[in-house]
Amino acid sequence: QVQLVESGGGLVQAGDSLRLSCAASGVTFSGFVMGWFRQAPGKEREFVAAISWSGGSTYYADSVKGRFTISRDNAKNTVYLQMNSLKPEDTAVYYCAASTSINRRTYYYAAGYAYWGQGTQVTVSS
């Protein structure tokens, strides 16, 4: 059974940094594209970042480009999201997700991911 467990969320001030982690089990981790999404209250779930199987390719939403970095450690079955220069508008529940798609265009959409974690809350105060 596939299980994704996020950690590392919390309450920080604007300008601070956080690193989220997502540990995977029950899967051949290196066979999955991994993504991060977020959902703020009253808003739809939105794409944040994705990383290819090998980690050689990364993809970012324009709103986080230059501030967030996605990475993975296949030996540890873990994907990370380093978030710097956080803003109040980054406040959301952050979800990690796993995809077996080979179509890069699907990486930007929640429907492209088969497995999801339960999410971790990130709150950025001004």
XYZ file of N, CA and C in Angstrom:
378
model
N 0.843 -1.182 0.000
C 0.000 0.000 0.000
C 0.885 1.241 0.000
N 0.579 2.144 -0.911
C 1.364 3.362 -1.031
C 1.009 4.314 0.105
N 2.024 4.849 0.733
C 1.806 5.820 1.800
C 2.801 6.962 1.636
N 2.273 8.179 1.663
C 3.088 9.388 1.614
C 2.808 10.183 2.872
N 3.859 10.547 3.597
C 3.697 11.259 4.857
C 4.542 12.532 4.834
N 3.849 13.661 4.900
C 4.532 14.950 4.905
C 4.878 15.377 6.336
N 5.929 16.173 6.438
C 6.304 16.754 7.727
C 7.058 18.050 7.474
N 7.214 18.838 8.536
C 8.028 20.040 8.440
C 7.259 21.340 8.379
N 5.936 21.255 8.345
C 5.161 22.478 8.320
C 5.200 23.194 9.657
N 4.663 24.410 9.678
C 4.635 25.162 10.922
C 4.242 26.602 10.708
N 4.395 27.373 11.766
C 4.086 28.807 11.744
C 5.391 29.590 11.724
N 5.551 30.418 10.699
C 6.764 31.214 10.556
C 6.379 32.638 10.195
N 7.370 33.521 10.236
C 7.143 34.904 9.838
C 7.564 35.108 8.383
N 7.023 36.132 7.786
C 7.394 36.468 6.414
C 8.904 36.654 6.316
N 9.483 36.067 5.269
C 10.911 36.122 5.065
C 11.667 34.916 5.601
N 11.010 34.137 6.432
C 11.647 32.949 7.009
C 11.684 31.806 5.990
N 12.301 30.709 6.414
C 12.419 29.513 5.583
C 11.842 28.306 6.308
N 11.406 27.336 5.526
C 10.958 26.041 6.029
C 11.376 24.980 5.030
N 11.601 23.773 5.523
C 11.844 22.650 4.632
C 10.815 21.561 4.922
N 10.036 21.255 3.921
C 9.066 20.170 4.025
C 9.697 18.880 3.532
N 9.282 17.793 4.146
C 9.720 16.469 3.737
C 8.508 15.602 3.462
N 8.679 14.645 2.570
C 7.617 13.681 2.276
C 8.276 12.322 2.152
N 7.954 11.445 3.092
C 8.515 10.102 3.095
C 7.525 9.140 2.459
N 8.022 8.342 1.537
C 7.180 7.395 0.811
C 7.474 5.964 1.243
N 6.434 5.162 1.274
C 6.592 3.741 1.552
C 5.600 2.966 0.705
N 5.898 1.684 0.492
C 4.997 0.853 -0.293
C 5.107 1.049 -1.781
N 6.147 1.811 -2.211
C 6.338 2.068 -3.641
C 7.802 1.919 -3.990
N 8.054 1.708 -5.265
C 9.414 1.832 -5.782
C 9.614 3.314 -6.062
N 10.126 3.998 -5.071
C 10.118 5.463 -5.062
C 10.753 6.050 -6.308
N 11.832 5.445 -6.767
C 12.549 6.013 -7.910
C 11.760 5.898 -9.203
N 10.644 5.165 -9.176
C 9.814 5.038 -10.364
C 8.739 6.095 -10.476
N 8.679 7.003 -9.530
C 7.624 8.004 -9.493
C 8.182 9.408 -9.687
N 7.458 10.194 -10.454
C 7.617 11.640 -10.422
C 6.938 12.115 -9.144
N 7.586 13.010 -8.432
C 7.024 13.518 -7.183
C 6.685 14.989 -7.328
N 5.566 15.361 -6.724
C 5.137 16.749 -6.812
C 4.695 17.284 -5.469
N 4.692 18.601 -5.378
C 4.133 19.309 -4.226
C 2.998 20.204 -4.729
N 1.906 20.170 -4.032
C 0.770 21.041 -4.286
C 0.413 21.744 -2.984
N -0.402 22.765 -3.089
C -0.880 23.436 -1.877
C -2.314 23.885 -2.078
N -2.995 24.034 -0.957
C -4.391 24.472 -0.999
C -4.642 25.416 0.155
N -5.001 26.632 -0.188
C -5.354 27.635 0.810
C -6.865 27.584 1.039
N -7.334 28.079 2.188
C -8.775 28.049 2.473
C -9.577 28.754 1.390
N -10.602 28.071 0.907
C -11.470 28.650 -0.102
C -10.915 28.660 -1.505
N -9.755 28.053 -1.688
C -9.131 28.033 -3.017
C -8.912 26.606 -3.483
N -8.711 26.475 -4.786
C -8.433 25.163 -5.341
C -6.988 24.748 -5.058
N -6.782 23.458 -5.093
C -5.428 22.945 -4.935
C -4.591 23.376 -6.127
N -3.392 23.889 -5.859
C -2.561 24.386 -6.947
C -1.185 23.749 -6.941
N -0.630 23.650 -8.128
C 0.699 23.085 -8.318
C 1.754 24.005 -7.729
N 2.762 23.398 -7.085
C 3.884 24.156 -6.552
C 5.181 23.763 -7.264
N 5.483 22.463 -7.258
C 6.743 22.012 -7.852
C 6.664 20.517 -8.126
N 7.511 20.055 -9.039
C 7.610 18.625 -9.331
C 9.049 18.297 -9.682
N 9.376 17.011 -9.537
C 10.738 16.566 -9.822
C 10.684 15.195 -10.485
N 11.533 15.007 -11.474
C 11.549 13.763 -12.230
C 12.109 12.611 -11.397
N 12.027 11.401 -11.980
C 12.465 10.205 -11.277
C 13.892 10.323 -10.749
N 14.758 10.813 -11.605
C 16.171 10.884 -11.246
C 16.528 12.144 -10.476
N 15.628 13.111 -10.492
C 15.935 14.413 -9.912
C 16.595 15.360 -10.885
N 16.785 14.903 -12.106
C 17.477 15.718 -13.080
C 16.650 16.840 -13.670
N 15.327 16.735 -13.557
C 14.447 17.778 -14.074
C 13.510 18.241 -12.976
N 13.345 19.541 -12.893
C 12.434 20.116 -11.910
C 11.499 21.110 -12.587
N 10.358 21.307 -11.978
C 9.318 22.156 -12.546
C 8.713 22.969 -11.403
N 8.448 24.253 -11.673
C 7.950 25.132 -10.620
C 6.806 26.007 -11.108
N 5.921 26.325 -10.188
C 4.937 27.357 -10.456
C 5.649 28.709 -10.466
N 5.146 29.615 -11.285
C 5.780 30.931 -11.371
C 5.811 31.632 -10.021
N 4.798 31.391 -9.209
C 4.688 32.088 -7.926
C 5.774 31.699 -6.931
N 6.442 30.575 -7.153
C 7.462 30.121 -6.199
C 8.847 30.037 -6.818
N 8.938 30.244 -8.118
C 10.214 30.116 -8.813
C 11.225 31.086 -8.219
N 12.411 30.574 -7.928
C 13.454 31.394 -7.326
C 13.423 31.423 -5.809
N 12.339 30.960 -5.207
C 12.223 30.935 -3.741
C 12.167 29.517 -3.196
N 11.536 28.618 -3.936
C 11.371 27.238 -3.496
C 12.280 26.329 -4.326
N 12.743 25.244 -3.679
C 13.565 24.252 -4.371
C 13.073 22.856 -4.005
N 12.770 22.066 -5.017
C 12.364 20.683 -4.796
C 13.572 19.787 -5.034
N 13.693 18.758 -4.211
C 14.790 17.802 -4.368
C 14.310 16.442 -3.871
N 15.080 15.426 -4.154
C 14.695 14.085 -3.712
C 15.934 13.281 -3.384
N 15.748 12.324 -2.481
C 16.787 11.377 -2.120
C 16.177 9.990 -2.299
N 16.474 9.345 -3.414
C 15.854 8.055 -3.700
C 16.313 6.976 -2.731
N 17.488 7.125 -2.157
C 17.967 6.152 -1.176
C 17.151 6.213 0.113
N 16.573 7.387 0.382
C 15.770 7.577 1.593
C 14.282 7.605 1.299
N 13.911 7.415 0.032
C 12.491 7.451 -0.358
C 11.819 8.740 0.099
N 12.513 9.844 -0.074
C 12.020 11.108 0.456
C 12.174 12.223 -0.578
N 11.171 13.064 -0.639
C 11.221 14.273 -1.457
C 11.119 15.473 -0.523
N 11.807 16.540 -0.880
C 11.876 17.732 -0.037
C 11.371 18.957 -0.799
N 10.927 19.924 -0.033
C 10.605 21.225 -0.602
C 11.215 22.279 0.318
N 12.294 22.876 -0.130
C 12.929 23.951 0.604
C 12.243 25.258 0.219
N 11.691 25.948 1.192
C 10.933 27.169 0.951
C 11.639 28.338 1.633
N 12.111 29.260 0.842
C 12.801 30.447 1.351
C 11.968 31.694 1.060
N 12.298 32.754 1.750
C 11.620 34.041 1.543
C 10.103 33.872 1.534
N 9.618 33.209 2.537
C 8.184 32.908 2.590
C 7.355 34.176 2.713
N 6.193 34.129 2.097
C 5.254 35.245 2.090
C 3.938 34.803 2.701
N 3.146 35.739 3.210
C 1.836 35.355 3.761
C 0.976 34.603 2.741
N 1.106 34.912 1.464
C 0.305 34.226 0.457
C 0.762 32.786 0.214
N 1.855 32.370 0.839
C 2.265 30.967 0.774
C 1.525 30.120 1.806
N 0.755 30.750 2.659
C -0.005 30.027 3.666
C -0.983 29.066 3.020
N -0.883 27.785 3.389
C -1.720 26.745 2.796
C -1.396 25.413 3.452
N -2.207 24.434 3.137
C -1.847 23.049 3.428
C -1.053 22.546 2.224
N 0.107 21.986 2.489
C 0.986 21.495 1.434
C 0.903 19.976 1.367
N 0.708 19.483 0.150
C 0.557 18.062 -0.095
C 1.675 17.569 -1.014
N 2.187 16.392 -0.732
C 3.054 15.760 -1.721
C 2.240 14.698 -2.445
N 2.673 14.403 -3.658
C 1.949 13.487 -4.511
C 2.919 12.729 -5.403
N 2.482 11.554 -5.849
C 3.321 10.699 -6.683
C 2.616 10.389 -7.995
N 3.393 10.436 -9.077
C 2.841 10.218 -10.408
C 3.700 9.232 -11.186
N 3.026 8.402 -11.980
C 3.754 7.501 -12.877
C 3.695 7.995 -14.322
N 3.144 9.167 -14.529
C 2.991 9.696 -15.883
C 4.339 9.999 -16.519
N 4.409 9.790 -17.832
C 5.610 10.162 -18.567
C 5.373 11.425 -19.384
N 4.196 11.994 -19.249
C 3.842 13.214 -19.967
C 4.077 14.410 -19.057
N 5.087 15.190 -19.365
C 5.462 16.310 -18.485
C 4.329 17.313 -18.302
N 3.433 17.410 -19.283
C 2.344 18.379 -19.160
C 1.409 18.026 -18.021
N 1.374 16.761 -17.621
C 0.474 16.362 -16.535
C 1.045 16.689 -15.164
N 2.318 16.999 -15.095
C 2.925 17.239 -13.793
C 2.352 18.460 -13.093
N 1.751 19.362 -13.847
C 1.249 20.620 -13.308
C -0.174 20.521 -12.790
N -0.775 19.350 -12.907
C -2.183 19.207 -12.560
C -2.377 18.094 -11.546
N -3.252 18.327 -10.586
C -3.499 17.339 -9.542
C -3.977 16.010 -10.127
N -4.729 16.079 -11.225
C -5.253 14.860 -11.841
C -4.150 13.958 -12.385
N -2.946 14.496 -12.512
C -1.839 13.704 -13.032
C -1.159 12.833 -11.990
N -1.627 12.901 -10.752
C -0.990 12.201 -9.641
C -1.931 11.167 -9.059
N -1.393 9.976 -8.816
C -2.216 8.866 -8.358
C -2.262 8.743 -6.844
N -1.232 9.226 -6.181
C -1.134 9.035 -4.731
C -0.857 10.360 -4.055
N -1.465 10.512 -2.872
C -1.384 11.772 -2.145
C -1.123 11.537 -0.667
N -0.403 12.480 -0.075
C -0.264 12.497 1.367
C -1.422 13.229 2.012
N -1.385 13.308 3.343
C -2.465 13.942 4.097
C -2.276 15.452 4.234
N -1.094 15.925 3.961
C -0.837 17.358 3.980
C -0.219 17.838 5.282
N 0.479 18.964 5.186
C 1.071 19.613 6.357
C 0.809 21.110 6.246
N 0.406 21.725 7.346
C 0.021 23.132 7.337
C 1.257 24.022 7.391
N 1.273 25.003 6.517
C 2.275 26.061 6.544
C 1.547 27.384 6.707
N 1.905 28.111 7.739
C 1.290 29.419 7.992
C 2.397 30.461 8.081
N 2.262 31.494 7.268
C 3.249 32.563 7.234
C 2.578 33.847 7.699
N 3.066 34.383 8.790
C 2.486 35.622 9.333
C 3.246 36.826 8.795
N 2.533 37.927 8.681
C 3.145 39.158 8.128
C 3.791 39.995 9.215
